[in-house]
Coordinates of C-alpha atoms in Angstrom, one line a residue:
M881 CA 3.5 -52.0 -73.4
P882 CA 4.5 -52.8 -69.9
K883 CA 7.1 -55.5 -69.2
I884 CA 5.9 -58.1 -66.7
L885 CA 8.3 -60.7 -65.4
P886 CA 8.3 -63.4 -62.7
I887 CA 10.4 -62.8 -59.6
S888 CA 12.7 -65.7 -60.6
D889 CA 13.8 -63.6 -63.6
L890 CA 14.9 -60.8 -61.2
R891 CA 17.1 -63.3 -59.4
N892 CA 18.4 -65.0 -62.6
N893 CA 18.6 -62.1 -65.0
F894 CA 19.3 -59.1 -62.9
N895 CA 21.9 -57.5 -65.2
K896 CA 19.6 -57.9 -68.2
I897 CA 16.7 -56.4 -66.3
S898 CA 18.9 -53.5 -65.1
E899 CA 20.0 -52.8 -68.7
T900 CA 16.5 -52.9 -70.0
C901 CA 15.3 -50.4 -67.3
H902 CA 18.1 -48.0 -68.3
K903 CA 17.7 -48.4 -72.0
E904 CA 13.9 -48.1 -72.2
A905 CA 13.4 -45.7 -69.3
E906 CA 10.3 -47.7 -68.3
P907 CA 9.5 -49.7 -65.1
I908 CA 9.4 -53.5 -65.1
Y909 CA 6.6 -55.1 -63.1
I910 CA 7.6 -58.2 -61.1
T911 CA 5.1 -60.9 -60.2
K912 CA 5.2 -63.4 -57.3
N913 CA 3.0 -66.4 -57.5
G914 CA 1.2 -64.8 -60.5
K915 CA 0.3 -61.6 -58.7
G916 CA 1.9 -58.2 -58.9
D917 CA 4.6 -57.7 -56.2
L918 CA 7.3 -55.2 -57.2
V919 CA 8.1 -52.5 -59.7
V920 CA 11.8 -52.1 -60.8
M921 CA 13.0 -49.0 -62.5
S922 CA 16.3 -47.1 -63.1
L923 CA 17.2 -44.4 -60.6
A924 CA 17.0 -41.8 -63.3
Y925 CA 13.4 -42.7 -64.1
F926 CA 12.5 -42.8 -60.4
E927 CA 14.0 -39.3 -60.0
Q928 CA 12.1 -38.0 -63.0
L929 CA 8.8 -39.4 -61.5
Q930 CA 9.7 -37.8 -58.2
A931 CA 10.3 -34.5 -59.8
K932 CA 6.9 -34.6 -61.5
L933 CA 5.2 -35.5 -58.3
D934 CA 6.9 -32.6 -56.5
L935 CA 5.8 -30.2 -59.3
Y936 CA 2.2 -31.5 -59.2
E937 CA 2.1 -31.0 -55.5
K938 CA 3.3 -27.4 -55.8
L939 CA 0.8 -26.8 -58.6
A940 CA -2.0 -28.2 -56.3
V941 CA -0.9 -25.9 -53.5
A942 CA -0.9 -22.9 -55.9
E943 CA -4.4 -23.8 -57.2
A944 CA -5.7 -24.0 -53.7
E945 CA -4.2 -20.7 -52.8
K946 CA -5.7 -19.1 -55.9
L947 CA -9.2 -20.5 -55.1
N948 CA -8.9 -19.1 -51.5
C949 CA -8.1 -15.7 -52.9
A950 CA -4.6 -15.5 -51.6
P951 CA -2.7 -12.3 -52.6
T952 CA -1.1 -12.6 -56.0
V953 CA 1.8 -10.9 -57.8
S954 CA 1.9 -10.3 -61.6
H955 CA 4.7 -11.8 -63.7
D956 CA 6.1 -8.3 -64.4
E957 CA 6.1 -7.4 -60.7
F958 CA 7.8 -10.7 -59.8
M959 CA 10.5 -10.3 -62.4
K960 CA 11.1 -6.8 -61.4
T961 CA 11.6 -7.9 -57.8
L962 CA 14.0 -10.7 -58.8
R963 CA 16.0 -8.3 -61.0
N964 CA 16.3 -5.8 -58.2
K965 CA 17.3 -8.5 -55.7
Y966 CA 20.0 -10.0 -57.9
N967 CA 21.3 -6.8 -59.6
A968 CA 21.7 -4.8 -56.4

């Protein structure tokens, strides 16, 4: 369940919020005047999300290339090329 806290808690309980972000590896939603304003998360969680987004972007590019009939290489051919490159 998402944690939602008022902005005053961010100011008054920063260390506790930081600890919670690191322990639970979940974002904390901060409200201002009863409306969503910020999301606070640990750097590790942010980097994990960023890595997922990068992967999804690469997968989307690969899918688009496949749909446009871009030239492909089989797994065996690719591995053979890599082995030749690094074993030479």
